Amino acid sequence: MQALPPPRLKPVRPYPLARLVVVTAGLIAALGFVTAAMLYASYQDALREQQVTLRNVAVAFAAQTAGVAQGIEGAAQAAARMLLARPTGTQAATLEDAQAQAAHPYLLRLVLFDAAGHLAGSVTPGAGSIDMPGFPAPPSGDPARRITVSDIDRVTGRAVLNCTHPVRDRAGRLAGTVVAQVDSRRFERLYNLVELGPGGSVTLLHRDGTMLVRGPAYPAGVGRSFTQTLLFREQLPRASRGAFQAASPIDGAPGLYGYDVVEGADLVIITGMARDIALDGWYGRLWTALGFYLLLSAVLALLAWRVARDARRQSRLLDMVSASEARLAKRFDYLSALVNAIGAPVWVLDGARRIVLANEAFARLVGRPRDTLQGMEEHAVFEGGDGERERRYAQVLASGSSQDAAGSVRDGSGETRTVIQLTSRLAGEDGAAHLVNVLTDITERERAEARLAWLAEFDPVTGLPNQTQFWRLLQARIAAAAGRELAVATLVLDRLHEIVDLLGHEAGNRALRQVAELLRASCGDAVVPAHVRGAEFAFVLDAAGGRAAVERFATELHALLSGPLRLDGRDFYLGPRLGLALFPQDGACADELHRNAQGAASGAGIELEQAVRFFSTDAHTELGRRLTIEAHLRRALELGELRLVYQPKVTVSEQRVVGFEALLRWTSPELGGVSPAEFIPIAERTGLIVAIGAWALEEACRQMAEWNARLGRQVRVAVNLAPRQLYQKSLLDTVRRCLARYGIERGCLELEITESALMSREEEVDVLMHDIRALGVDLAIDDFGTGYSSLAYLKRFPVSRLKVDRAFVRDLGRDEDSAAIALSIVNLARGLKLKVVAEGVETETQLAVLRGMGCDEYQGFLFSKPLEREAVPALFDGMRS
């Protein structure tokens, strides 16, 4: 074949310097990224490994401590039996049985008290100790099992653990109490056996947060409460055994911790290690990896320099090759080498359709050695002729123009490949026309395009239609409905995340695939299921059978998915919820129907059964109303739309005004007057009540100061506190600031608190209420009788008034139960020396009943509706006249 001499080309540098620098920098950056990723993974593994180790150490110590606790309890019971059998006395005895011997290293003394709390005797295991602690205080009341700490040595941290055990006879009556005095030093020595490095520790704590023993010793912490640490706030309520990271409550240093609850005792073992100590080995790996990275970067830079040098040499060689192109142009081997360098299959046919030239890529395509192809007929290589290809060859030979066409060929392995064949005419050495063919394999591209097209409409995990395809199908169903009813259902699997949390994302995908198979098997052709996202599926179905048919489908589907899902040998329950929306009454378009079905699934609908709901327009409207109120309420305070009105408090006997209750009112320019029953629950739920409550407190104090100056007398005002306000750390400072700023005298400001606010965080509330009471502010329990608080709180908290809820006052004179409850509250308050205020008094009959009960004060429409602030002075002026 006669090859045309190639045109002379200007030498081109094979490796431009800029590209070489970019590639080298990219490789170094990629190497740095990989190194950093590996170091980070190693860092996380090191932390997890140390946490597991700390947890295992805690478990081991918890088991040891549990055994000691059981031995102490057995020794206590044995001592009780021995001492109860002897004559009463305080002389010491020695306990020598096997059970006491097991607890001997830890016991200092066993002290027995009789049922009346008198010392009945003591037992000293073994030979006793020369530094015995004092006898514990006798128990009071009916004792319970508990552990306390006493005799704390603030120098060494040694203390005595007093383990109280009640002793009962066979009839179950209290026969006495045994107090086992345990030496904490024994536990400390045991805990010091484990070396956890500087900052490491093993600590025994009571479940109430009190530190009992620590190794190494920490004298300042023994007997101190650690209830506010992460262990007691979050970890123990979640799991009785585990590990976590936190700052040390002692020195604030970051550390790793493992913990376990001691079985059979109210004790917790926590082991700790400083994070720097835990990562000591990892730091070594860090420096090694950095050194390796720097070394490899230097090698890459050196290689890049070598390549640049070689590139300059290649440039000079190209100049030499260009000079010899004229001599090599007529050589067939040179042309064959060039063609062979092409990655796409290339072959040349003569007039008889025999192969005269083929490259390696063509040989690989047909699965034959390249040296056997020359002289073979094309139809023998491609196993049969192709009429369309032959017609295209004839057109190319006739016209001289190039043509390309898509088709398919079978490669050497028998697989059919999709290709584009470009054919051109070429003059051979003998002047005859040859056909040059270049083949482009587009099989993988077509497969990728088909895959992308499928992914555009189907979910890759479940194989179900995705949200886009679902909406398109739903829109088509709506367009073709022609007056027929359709239904859209949304299925949410509430507990699917439990599978992911326990077994990982791949297990979650397998669970989704199982659910998809169940849906395919149960839905049939009349229902189209789709996987919208995450744990949510959607369905479109014909509702020609009416609401009852849709309801039946939903309940059957819910029953199907409520059963156990078997995965990795375990049963999981998915917690399905279904929301239903009907076309056309619940929506006219696909987006509206799907959105309303989702809203019904989330609870904004009429409940059909436990987790199947239809969309409700009323509930949707109510949701819109709530969101509108919330949006306006967020701006109401700064726009000055809120105000206070004042409900007079009147004595029952003299009908004399003794104070007022400040009540919140809101008038919105857009919404008009909004009832407190509407906006206050929204404010409490969103947290806006904190800012609104602070404003109400300050506004009430400001108004009190204004009235005091105008009337020349002190006016008492009560302000309501929401539970969220009570938990604000700044509440005490806010009250103190308002009293000082407006000159409010002691006993003039009263804060009303609901029973529910007193039920939670009682320790904090107790301290806060005493601090507020110390400022001279009275405290009242609002809506008394409607909550669940213990009557013990009335004695514990410094309240001065009880307010009887209007629910009990409303039926006075008509309902004996309400009268009995109100009378009980009045008698209870009188016994505790508290005043009683009745709310919502509207009739003379109610007032007469309250007067007969001896109620102190009342408020309600019978005397006056809530007054605007301008009307309060006039009320006092009218009383003087």
Tab-separated table of N, CA and C in Angstrom, residues 298-374:
chain	number	residue	atom	x	y	z
A	298	ALA	N	9.024	14.286	48.216
A	298	ALA	CA	10.335	14.621	47.662
A	298	ALA	C	10.679	13.720	46.479
A	299	VAL	N	10.343	12.429	46.590
A	299	VAL	CA	10.595	11.503	45.485
A	299	VAL	C	9.802	11.904	44.251
A	300	LEU	N	8.510	12.272	44.459
A	300	LEU	CA	7.679	12.702	43.324
A	300	LEU	C	8.258	13.951	42.671
A	301	ALA	N	8.714	14.896	43.497
A	301	ALA	CA	9.312	16.108	42.939
A	301	ALA	C	10.570	15.768	42.129
A	302	LEU	N	11.365	14.831	42.651
A	302	LEU	CA	12.569	14.415	41.930
A	302	LEU	C	12.211	13.755	40.605
A	303	LEU	N	11.181	12.876	40.647
A	303	LEU	CA	10.748	12.222	39.414
A	303	LEU	C	10.236	13.245	38.410
A	304	ALA	N	9.501	14.259	38.902
A	304	ALA	CA	9.011	15.294	37.985
A	304	ALA	C	10.174	16.036	37.331
A	305	TRP	N	11.212	16.280	38.123
A	305	TRP	CA	12.407	16.937	37.540
A	305	TRP	C	13.057	16.063	36.480
A	306	ARG	N	13.100	14.749	36.782
A	306	ARG	CA	13.692	13.829	35.789
A	306	ARG	C	12.852	13.792	34.520
A	307	VAL	N	11.537	13.763	34.692
A	307	VAL	CA	10.659	13.735	33.515
A	307	VAL	C	10.835	15.006	32.698
A	308	ALA	N	10.938	16.167	33.399
A	308	ALA	CA	11.146	17.416	32.668
A	308	ALA	C	12.458	17.382	31.881
A	309	ARG	N	13.485	16.819	32.501
A	309	ARG	CA	14.770	16.720	31.799
A	309	ARG	C	14.652	15.799	30.591
A	310	ASP	N	13.934	14.646	30.805
A	310	ASP	CA	13.744	13.726	29.686
A	310	ASP	C	12.894	14.356	28.594
A	311	ALA	N	11.961	15.212	29.009
A	311	ALA	CA	11.113	15.863	28.014
A	311	ALA	C	11.949	16.761	27.102
A	312	ARG	N	12.916	17.441	27.683
A	312	ARG	CA	13.793	18.269	26.857
A	312	ARG	C	14.605	17.409	25.882
A	313	ARG	N	15.024	16.263	26.375
A	313	ARG	CA	15.754	15.360	25.492
A	313	ARG	C	14.848	14.852	24.372
A	314	GLN	N	13.589	14.493	24.743
A	314	GLN	CA	12.645	14.020	23.730
A	314	GLN	C	12.376	15.091	22.678
A	315	SER	N	12.368	16.334	23.142
A	315	SER	CA	12.149	17.413	22.178
A	315	SER	C	13.259	17.441	21.124
A	316	ARG	N	14.457	17.252	21.582
A	316	ARG	CA	15.575	17.206	20.626
A	316	ARG	C	15.472	15.993	19.705
A	317	LEU	N	15.007	14.853	20.287
A	317	LEU	CA	14.841	13.652	19.452
A	317	LEU	C	13.751	13.850	18.406
A	318	LEU	N	12.666	14.568	18.804
A	318	LEU	CA	11.606	14.828	17.831
A	318	LEU	C	12.121	15.643	16.646
A	319	ASP	N	13.010	16.528	16.942
A	319	ASP	CA	13.598	17.291	15.834
A	319	ASP	C	14.328	16.360	14.861
A	320	MET	N	15.007	15.381	15.448
A	320	MET	CA	15.717	14.431	14.610
A	320	MET	C	14.748	13.566	13.816
A	321	VAL	N	13.615	13.139	14.479
A	321	VAL	CA	12.616	12.321	13.778
A	321	VAL	C	11.971	13.110	12.649
A	322	SER	N	11.705	14.366	12.858
A	322	SER	CA	11.095	15.193	11.816
A	322	SER	C	11.990	15.279	10.587
A	323	ALA	N	13.281	15.302	10.843
A	323	ALA	CA	14.210	15.376	9.714
A	323	ALA	C	14.216	14.094	8.890
A	324	SER	N	13.864	12.969	9.529
A	324	SER	CA	13.902	11.689	8.802
A	324	SER	C	12.527	11.257	8.297
A	325	GLU	N	11.448	12.112	8.520
A	325	GLU	CA	10.106	11.715	8.081
A	325	GLU	C	10.034	11.518	6.564
A	326	ALA	N	10.738	12.313	5.807
A	326	ALA	CA	10.673	12.197	4.336
A	326	ALA	C	11.197	10.846	3.868
A	327	ARG	N	12.252	10.324	4.546
A	327	ARG	CA	12.818	9.044	4.149
A	327	ARG	C	11.933	7.881	4.574
A	328	LEU	N	11.189	8.002	5.704
A	328	LEU	CA	10.401	6.892	6.230
A	328	LEU	C	8.958	6.889	5.733
A	329	ALA	N	8.529	7.936	4.997
A	329	ALA	CA	7.132	8.059	4.625
A	329	ALA	C	6.668	6.923	3.733
A	330	LYS	N	7.583	6.365	2.856
A	330	LYS	CA	7.183	5.343	1.910
A	330	LYS	C	7.270	3.939	2.476
A	331	ARG	N	7.664	3.820	3.725
A	331	ARG	CA	7.838	2.485	4.297
A	331	ARG	C	6.537	2.046	4.967
A	332	PHE	N	6.078	0.857	4.579
A	332	PHE	CA	4.818	0.335	5.098
A	332	PHE	C	4.893	0.034	6.597
A	333	ASP	N	6.027	-0.389	7.063
A	333	ASP	CA	6.151	-0.706	8.486
A	333	ASP	C	5.909	0.522	9.353
A	334	TYR	N	6.419	1.691	8.824
A	334	TYR	CA	6.219	2.921	9.593
A	334	TYR	C	4.728	3.244	9.686
A	335	LEU	N	3.996	3.081	8.545
A	335	LEU	CA	2.561	3.336	8.547
A	335	LEU	C	1.847	2.356	9.467
A	336	SER	N	2.277	1.094	9.446
A	336	SER	CA	1.654	0.090	10.314
A	336	SER	C	1.857	0.436	11.790
A	337	ALA	N	3.070	0.959	12.131
A	337	ALA	CA	3.334	1.334	13.522
A	337	ALA	C	2.425	2.483	13.957
A	338	LEU	N	2.262	3.443	13.059
A	338	LEU	CA	1.391	4.561	13.398
A	338	LEU	C	-0.050	4.104	13.614
A	339	VAL	N	-0.540	3.240	12.702
A	339	VAL	CA	-1.916	2.753	12.813
A	339	VAL	C	-2.079	1.908	14.071
A	340	ASN	N	-1.035	1.136	14.380
A	340	ASN	CA	-1.117	0.274	15.554
A	340	ASN	C	-1.147	1.073	16.860
A	341	ALA	N	-0.602	2.314	16.804
A	341	ALA	CA	-0.610	3.150	18.002
A	341	ALA	C	-1.994	3.711	18.308
A	342	ILE	N	-2.917	3.601	17.382
A	342	ILE	CA	-4.281	4.105	17.589
A	342	ILE	C	-5.047	3.132	18.473
A	343	GLY	N	-5.744	3.657	19.484
A	343	GLY	CA	-6.468	2.785	20.414
A	343	GLY	C	-7.729	2.203	19.835
A	344	ALA	N	-8.320	2.845	18.823
A	344	ALA	CA	-9.548	2.331	18.218
A	344	ALA	C	-9.198	1.297	17.157
A	345	PRO	N	-10.066	0.288	16.943
A	345	PRO	CA	-9.800	-0.705	15.889
A	345	PRO	C	-9.735	-0.048	14.500
A	346	VAL	N	-8.675	-0.321	13.745
A	346	VAL	CA	-8.471	0.210	12.388
A	346	VAL	C	-8.089	-0.954	11.481
A	347	TRP	N	-8.747	-1.028	10.348
A	347	TRP	CA	-8.342	-2.030	9.349
A	347	TRP	C	-8.597	-1.465	7.952
A	348	VAL	N	-7.780	-1.952	6.985
A	348	VAL	CA	-7.831	-1.476	5.603
A	348	VAL	C	-8.182	-2.659	4.701
A	349	LEU	N	-9.168	-2.430	3.813
A	349	LEU	CA	-9.628	-3.475	2.894
A	349	LEU	C	-9.258	-3.094	1.465
A	350	ASP	N	-8.917	-4.137	0.686
A	350	ASP	CA	-8.693	-3.880	-0.739
A	350	ASP	C	-10.003	-4.035	-1.491
A	351	GLY	N	-9.939	-4.031	-2.798
A	351	GLY	CA	-11.157	-4.108	-3.593
A	351	GLY	C	-11.913	-5.404	-3.396
A	352	ALA	N	-11.234	-6.507	-3.038
A	352	ALA	CA	-11.886	-7.795	-2.813
A	352	ALA	C	-12.324	-7.964	-1.366
A	353	ARG	N	-12.288	-6.929	-0.626
A	353	ARG	CA	-12.690	-6.902	0.789
A	353	ARG	C	-11.791	-7.806	1.651
A	354	ARG	N	-10.476	-7.868	1.210
A	354	ARG	CA	-9.501	-8.580	2.022
A	354	ARG	C	-8.749	-7.575	2.877
A	355	ILE	N	-8.333	-8.030	4.060
A	355	ILE	CA	-7.633	-7.154	5.001
A	355	ILE	C	-6.177	-7.031	4.584
A	356	VAL	N	-5.743	-5.801	4.358
A	356	VAL	CA	-4.348	-5.567	4.001
A	356	VAL	C	-3.576	-4.937	5.165
A	357	LEU	N	-4.294	-4.361	6.137
A	357	LEU	CA	-3.642	-3.750	7.293
A	357	LEU	C	-4.631	-3.736	8.463
A	358	ALA	N	-4.159	-4.060	9.636
A	358	ALA	CA	-5.008	-4.026	10.854
A	358	ALA	C	-4.115	-3.728	12.060
A	359	ASN	N	-4.654	-3.008	12.985
A	359	ASN	CA	-3.853	-2.686	14.182
A	359	ASN	C	-4.186	-3.642	15.329
A	360	GLU	N	-3.483	-3.476	16.444
A	360	GLU	CA	-3.673	-4.359	17.596
A	360	GLU	C	-5.094	-4.260	18.166
A	361	ALA	N	-5.653	-3.061	18.156
A	361	ALA	CA	-7.003	-2.897	18.697
A	361	ALA	C	-8.006	-3.718	17.901
A	362	PHE	N	-7.845	-3.785	16.568
A	362	PHE	CA	-8.740	-4.599	15.742
A	362	PHE	C	-8.535	-6.076	16.043
A	363	ALA	N	-7.284	-6.486	16.233
A	363	ALA	CA	-7.015	-7.889	16.554
A	363	ALA	C	-7.666	-8.283	17.874
A	364	ARG	N	-7.597	-7.379	18.855
A	364	ARG	CA	-8.245	-7.678	20.139
A	364	ARG	C	-9.758	-7.751	19.982
A	365	LEU	N	-10.311	-6.910	19.134
A	365	LEU	CA	-11.767	-6.914	18.941
A	365	LEU	C	-12.246	-8.242	18.366
A	366	VAL	N	-11.560	-8.743	17.348
A	366	VAL	CA	-12.021	-9.966	16.684
A	366	VAL	C	-11.463	-11.218	17.341
A	367	GLY	N	-10.531	-11.046	18.320
A	367	GLY	CA	-10.015	-12.194	19.048
A	367	GLY	C	-9.076	-13.068	18.237
A	368	ARG	N	-8.264	-12.443	17.362
A	368	ARG	CA	-7.309	-13.205	16.543
A	368	ARG	C	-5.937	-12.537	16.640
A	369	PRO	N	-4.859	-13.321	16.462
A	369	PRO	CA	-3.530	-12.710	16.412
A	369	PRO	C	-3.417	-11.770	15.211
A	370	ARG	N	-2.705	-10.646	15.395
A	370	ARG	CA	-2.659	-9.635	14.326
A	370	ARG	C	-1.932	-10.147	13.082
A	371	ASP	N	-0.927	-10.993	13.295
A	371	ASP	CA	-0.163	-11.447	12.138
A	371	ASP	C	-0.925	-12.439	11.269
A	372	THR	N	-2.112	-12.947	11.745
A	372	THR	CA	-2.909	-13.875	10.936
A	372	THR	C	-4.020	-13.178	10.168
A	373	LEU	N	-4.198	-11.873	10.402
A	373	LEU	CA	-5.330	-11.182	9.795
A	373	LEU	C	-5.064	-10.772	8.346
A	374	GLN	N	-3.837	-10.458	7.990
A	374	GLN	CA	-3.556	-9.958	6.646
A	374	GLN	C	-3.909	-10.998	5.596
